[in-house]
């Protein structure tokens, strides 16, 4: 599997912009964490848009018996007149189950728009990290359905030791190119998204390979941004001692996005956004309505 990584949509060369088969968009703080939480809580769909006015227009044009909930933020804060802001804890089954949602955020919904030239788009956060890796492998597998069965690993922070072997009998074969798109913040690369990009590459490697040595494995990082993200994640585990969700939340607080959250009074959101593998749900773009995300 080839993996091409965008550390943020504005830091991409022209030759890296050709159509991708599978694209995974990451905005850990907080859009993709919120959308995943909403879908896991039973929301029927989340439609993303760039502008507040566009969100109101979608609501005005909707069937009044199925009126969407408006969600999102500007400058980290809930938008006046909207139903929900951009904190994962707001999205409970009681509030969103069975509902259509419309969401606009500062960076996440822009990254989704920037990454739109692909056949399949999924949204990733730490909360659905392993599920997204499984979905990628399943989507990019070559061969029968049984050979496409993903090799689940639940602990994303566990390091691949030299004796570690892949579970299962036959290695899964994959083909094609995956693009990982980090949202960043206002055109700048941010650590929280880069860390998840690296974690996703590491988990895909663990699921596909019986070698601990990455560069002998089945993943080909086609640009240095992927290697940078992988190194950042490995450093996070070995040097910063990120071993679980609590230590990850503390590490997220040291990123640009994390500092913004703390300054705006949303420190608790770092705990939710740093929770690893708490959902099996993967939001995937609807093939008919491309701005709409549904449960894969
Ligand atoms: O409030 C958020 O979660 C952020 C705002 S920002 O990154 O501080 O501008 O929006 P998002 O689009 O979810 O990154």
JSON list of N, CA and C in Angstrom, two decimals, residues 228-256:
[
{"chain": "A", "resi": 228, "resn": "UNK", "atom": "N", "xyz": [7.74, 11.84, 8.44]},
{"chain": "A", "resi": 228, "resn": "UNK", "atom": "CA", "xyz": [7.79, 12.84, 9.52]},
{"chain": "A", "resi": 228, "resn": "UNK", "atom": "C", "xyz": [6.71, 12.54, 10.56]},
{"chain": "A", "resi": 229, "resn": "UNK", "atom": "N", "xyz": [5.51, 12.22, 10.07]},
{"chain": "A", "resi": 229, "resn": "UNK", "atom": "CA", "xyz": [4.40, 11.92, 10.99]},
{"chain": "A", "resi": 229, "resn": "UNK", "atom": "C", "xyz": [4.70, 10.65, 11.78]},
{"chain": "A", "resi": 230, "resn": "UNK", "atom": "N", "xyz": [5.22, 9.64, 11.11]},
{"chain": "A", "resi": 230, "resn": "UNK", "atom": "CA", "xyz": [5.53, 8.38, 11.80]},
{"chain": "A", "resi": 230, "resn": "UNK", "atom": "C", "xyz": [6.60, 8.61, 12.87]},
{"chain": "A", "resi": 231, "resn": "UNK", "atom": "N", "xyz": [7.62, 9.39, 12.53]},
{"chain": "A", "resi": 231, "resn": "UNK", "atom": "CA", "xyz": [8.69, 9.68, 13.50]},
{"chain": "A", "resi": 231, "resn": "UNK", "atom": "C", "xyz": [8.14, 10.45, 14.69]},
{"chain": "A", "resi": 232, "resn": "UNK", "atom": "N", "xyz": [7.21, 11.38, 14.43]},
{"chain": "A", "resi": 232, "resn": "UNK", "atom": "CA", "xyz": [6.61, 12.16, 15.52]},
{"chain": "A", "resi": 232, "resn": "UNK", "atom": "C", "xyz": [5.84, 11.24, 16.47]},
{"chain": "A", "resi": 233, "resn": "UNK", "atom": "N", "xyz": [5.10, 10.29, 15.90]},
{"chain": "A", "resi": 233, "resn": "UNK", "atom": "CA", "xyz": [4.32, 9.37, 16.74]},
{"chain": "A", "resi": 233, "resn": "UNK", "atom": "C", "xyz": [5.25, 8.43, 17.52]},
{"chain": "A", "resi": 234, "resn": "UNK", "atom": "N", "xyz": [6.29, 7.93, 16.86]},
{"chain": "A", "resi": 234, "resn": "UNK", "atom": "CA", "xyz": [7.22, 7.03, 17.56]},
{"chain": "A", "resi": 234, "resn": "UNK", "atom": "C", "xyz": [7.94, 7.76, 18.69]},
{"chain": "A", "resi": 235, "resn": "UNK", "atom": "N", "xyz": [8.28, 9.03, 18.45]},
{"chain": "A", "resi": 235, "resn": "UNK", "atom": "CA", "xyz": [8.91, 9.85, 19.49]},
{"chain": "A", "resi": 235, "resn": "UNK", "atom": "C", "xyz": [7.94, 10.05, 20.66]},
{"chain": "A", "resi": 236, "resn": "UNK", "atom": "N", "xyz": [6.70, 10.22, 20.32]},
{"chain": "A", "resi": 236, "resn": "UNK", "atom": "CA", "xyz": [5.65, 10.42, 21.33]},
{"chain": "A", "resi": 236, "resn": "UNK", "atom": "C", "xyz": [5.56, 9.21, 22.27]},
{"chain": "A", "resi": 237, "resn": "UNK", "atom": "N", "xyz": [5.70, 8.02, 21.69]},
{"chain": "A", "resi": 237, "resn": "UNK", "atom": "CA", "xyz": [5.62, 6.80, 22.51]},
{"chain": "A", "resi": 237, "resn": "UNK", "atom": "C", "xyz": [6.91, 6.59, 23.30]},
{"chain": "A", "resi": 238, "resn": "UNK", "atom": "N", "xyz": [8.04, 6.71, 22.62]},
{"chain": "A", "resi": 238, "resn": "UNK", "atom": "CA", "xyz": [9.30, 6.33, 23.28]},
{"chain": "A", "resi": 238, "resn": "UNK", "atom": "C", "xyz": [9.84, 7.44, 24.19]},
{"chain": "A", "resi": 239, "resn": "UNK", "atom": "N", "xyz": [9.71, 8.68, 23.77]},
{"chain": "A", "resi": 239, "resn": "UNK", "atom": "CA", "xyz": [10.32, 9.79, 24.52]},
{"chain": "A", "resi": 239, "resn": "UNK", "atom": "C", "xyz": [9.31, 10.44, 25.46]},
{"chain": "A", "resi": 240, "resn": "UNK", "atom": "N", "xyz": [8.11, 10.73, 24.94]},
{"chain": "A", "resi": 240, "resn": "UNK", "atom": "CA", "xyz": [7.11, 11.42, 25.77]},
{"chain": "A", "resi": 240, "resn": "UNK", "atom": "C", "xyz": [6.32, 10.45, 26.63]},
{"chain": "A", "resi": 241, "resn": "UNK", "atom": "N", "xyz": [6.57, 9.14, 26.45]},
{"chain": "A", "resi": 241, "resn": "UNK", "atom": "CA", "xyz": [5.94, 8.09, 27.27]},
{"chain": "A", "resi": 241, "resn": "UNK", "atom": "C", "xyz": [4.42, 8.12, 27.17]},
{"chain": "A", "resi": 242, "resn": "UNK", "atom": "N", "xyz": [3.93, 8.32, 25.97]},
{"chain": "A", "resi": 242, "resn": "UNK", "atom": "CA", "xyz": [2.48, 8.21, 25.76]},
{"chain": "A", "resi": 242, "resn": "UNK", "atom": "C", "xyz": [2.14, 6.73, 25.66]},
{"chain": "A", "resi": 243, "resn": "UNK", "atom": "N", "xyz": [1.42, 6.25, 26.68]},
{"chain": "A", "resi": 243, "resn": "UNK", "atom": "CA", "xyz": [1.11, 4.81, 26.73]},
{"chain": "A", "resi": 243, "resn": "UNK", "atom": "C", "xyz": [-0.38, 4.55, 26.75]},
{"chain": "A", "resi": 244, "resn": "UNK", "atom": "N", "xyz": [-1.18, 5.60, 26.99]},
{"chain": "A", "resi": 244, "resn": "UNK", "atom": "CA", "xyz": [-2.63, 5.38, 27.08]},
{"chain": "A", "resi": 244, "resn": "UNK", "atom": "C", "xyz": [-3.34, 6.71, 26.82]},
{"chain": "A", "resi": 245, "resn": "UNK", "atom": "N", "xyz": [-4.65, 6.69, 26.97]},
{"chain": "A", "resi": 245, "resn": "UNK", "atom": "CA", "xyz": [-5.44, 7.88, 26.65]},
{"chain": "A", "resi": 245, "resn": "UNK", "atom": "C", "xyz": [-5.10, 9.07, 27.56]},
{"chain": "A", "resi": 246, "resn": "UNK", "atom": "N", "xyz": [-4.84, 8.81, 28.85]},
{"chain": "A", "resi": 246, "resn": "UNK", "atom": "CA", "xyz": [-4.52, 9.91, 29.76]},
{"chain": "A", "resi": 246, "resn": "UNK", "atom": "C", "xyz": [-3.22, 10.61, 29.36]},
{"chain": "A", "resi": 247, "resn": "UNK", "atom": "N", "xyz": [-2.20, 9.80, 29.09]},
{"chain": "A", "resi": 247, "resn": "UNK", "atom": "CA", "xyz": [-0.92, 10.41, 28.71]},
{"chain": "A", "resi": 247, "resn": "UNK", "atom": "C", "xyz": [-1.02, 11.08, 27.34]},
{"chain": "A", "resi": 248, "resn": "UNK", "atom": "N", "xyz": [-1.87, 10.54, 26.46]},
{"chain": "A", "resi": 248, "resn": "UNK", "atom": "CA", "xyz": [-2.06, 11.20, 25.16]},
{"chain": "A", "resi": 248, "resn": "UNK", "atom": "C", "xyz": [-2.75, 12.55, 25.34]},
{"chain": "A", "resi": 249, "resn": "UNK", "atom": "N", "xyz": [-3.75, 12.61, 26.22]},
{"chain": "A", "resi": 249, "resn": "UNK", "atom": "CA", "xyz": [-4.43, 13.89, 26.46]},
{"chain": "A", "resi": 249, "resn": "UNK", "atom": "C", "xyz": [-3.44, 14.94, 26.96]},
{"chain": "A", "resi": 250, "resn": "UNK", "atom": "N", "xyz": [-2.52, 14.52, 27.82]},
{"chain": "A", "resi": 250, "resn": "UNK", "atom": "CA", "xyz": [-1.50, 15.46, 28.32]},
{"chain": "A", "resi": 250, "resn": "UNK", "atom": "C", "xyz": [-0.58, 15.90, 27.18]},
{"chain": "A", "resi": 251, "resn": "UNK", "atom": "N", "xyz": [-0.27, 14.97, 26.29]},
{"chain": "A", "resi": 251, "resn": "UNK", "atom": "CA", "xyz": [0.60, 15.32, 25.15]},
{"chain": "A", "resi": 251, "resn": "UNK", "atom": "C", "xyz": [-0.13, 16.26, 24.18]},
{"chain": "A", "resi": 252, "resn": "UNK", "atom": "N", "xyz": [-1.44, 16.03, 23.99]},
{"chain": "A", "resi": 252, "resn": "UNK", "atom": "CA", "xyz": [-2.21, 16.90, 23.10]},
{"chain": "A", "resi": 252, "resn": "UNK", "atom": "C", "xyz": [-2.23, 18.34, 23.61]},
{"chain": "A", "resi": 253, "resn": "UNK", "atom": "N", "xyz": [-2.19, 18.49, 24.94]},
{"chain": "A", "resi": 253, "resn": "UNK", "atom": "CA", "xyz": [-2.20, 19.84, 25.52]},
{"chain": "A", "resi": 253, "resn": "UNK", "atom": "C", "xyz": [-0.96, 20.64, 25.13]},
{"chain": "A", "resi": 254, "resn": "UNK", "atom": "N", "xyz": [0.10, 19.93, 24.67]},
{"chain": "A", "resi": 254, "resn": "UNK", "atom": "CA", "xyz": [1.36, 20.61, 24.31]},
{"chain": "A", "resi": 254, "resn": "UNK", "atom": "C", "xyz": [1.41, 20.96, 22.82]},
{"chain": "A", "resi": 255, "resn": "UNK", "atom": "N", "xyz": [0.34, 20.68, 22.09]},
{"chain": "A", "resi": 255, "resn": "UNK", "atom": "CA", "xyz": [0.31, 21.02, 20.66]},
{"chain": "A", "resi": 255, "resn": "UNK", "atom": "C", "xyz": [-0.33, 22.40, 20.46]},
{"chain": "A", "resi": 256, "resn": "UNK", "atom": "N", "xyz": [-0.21, 22.94, 19.24]},
{"chain": "A", "resi": 256, "resn": "UNK", "atom": "CA", "xyz": [-0.84, 24.24, 18.97]},
{"chain": "A", "resi": 256, "resn": "UNK", "atom": "C", "xyz": [-2.35, 24.17, 19.18]}
]
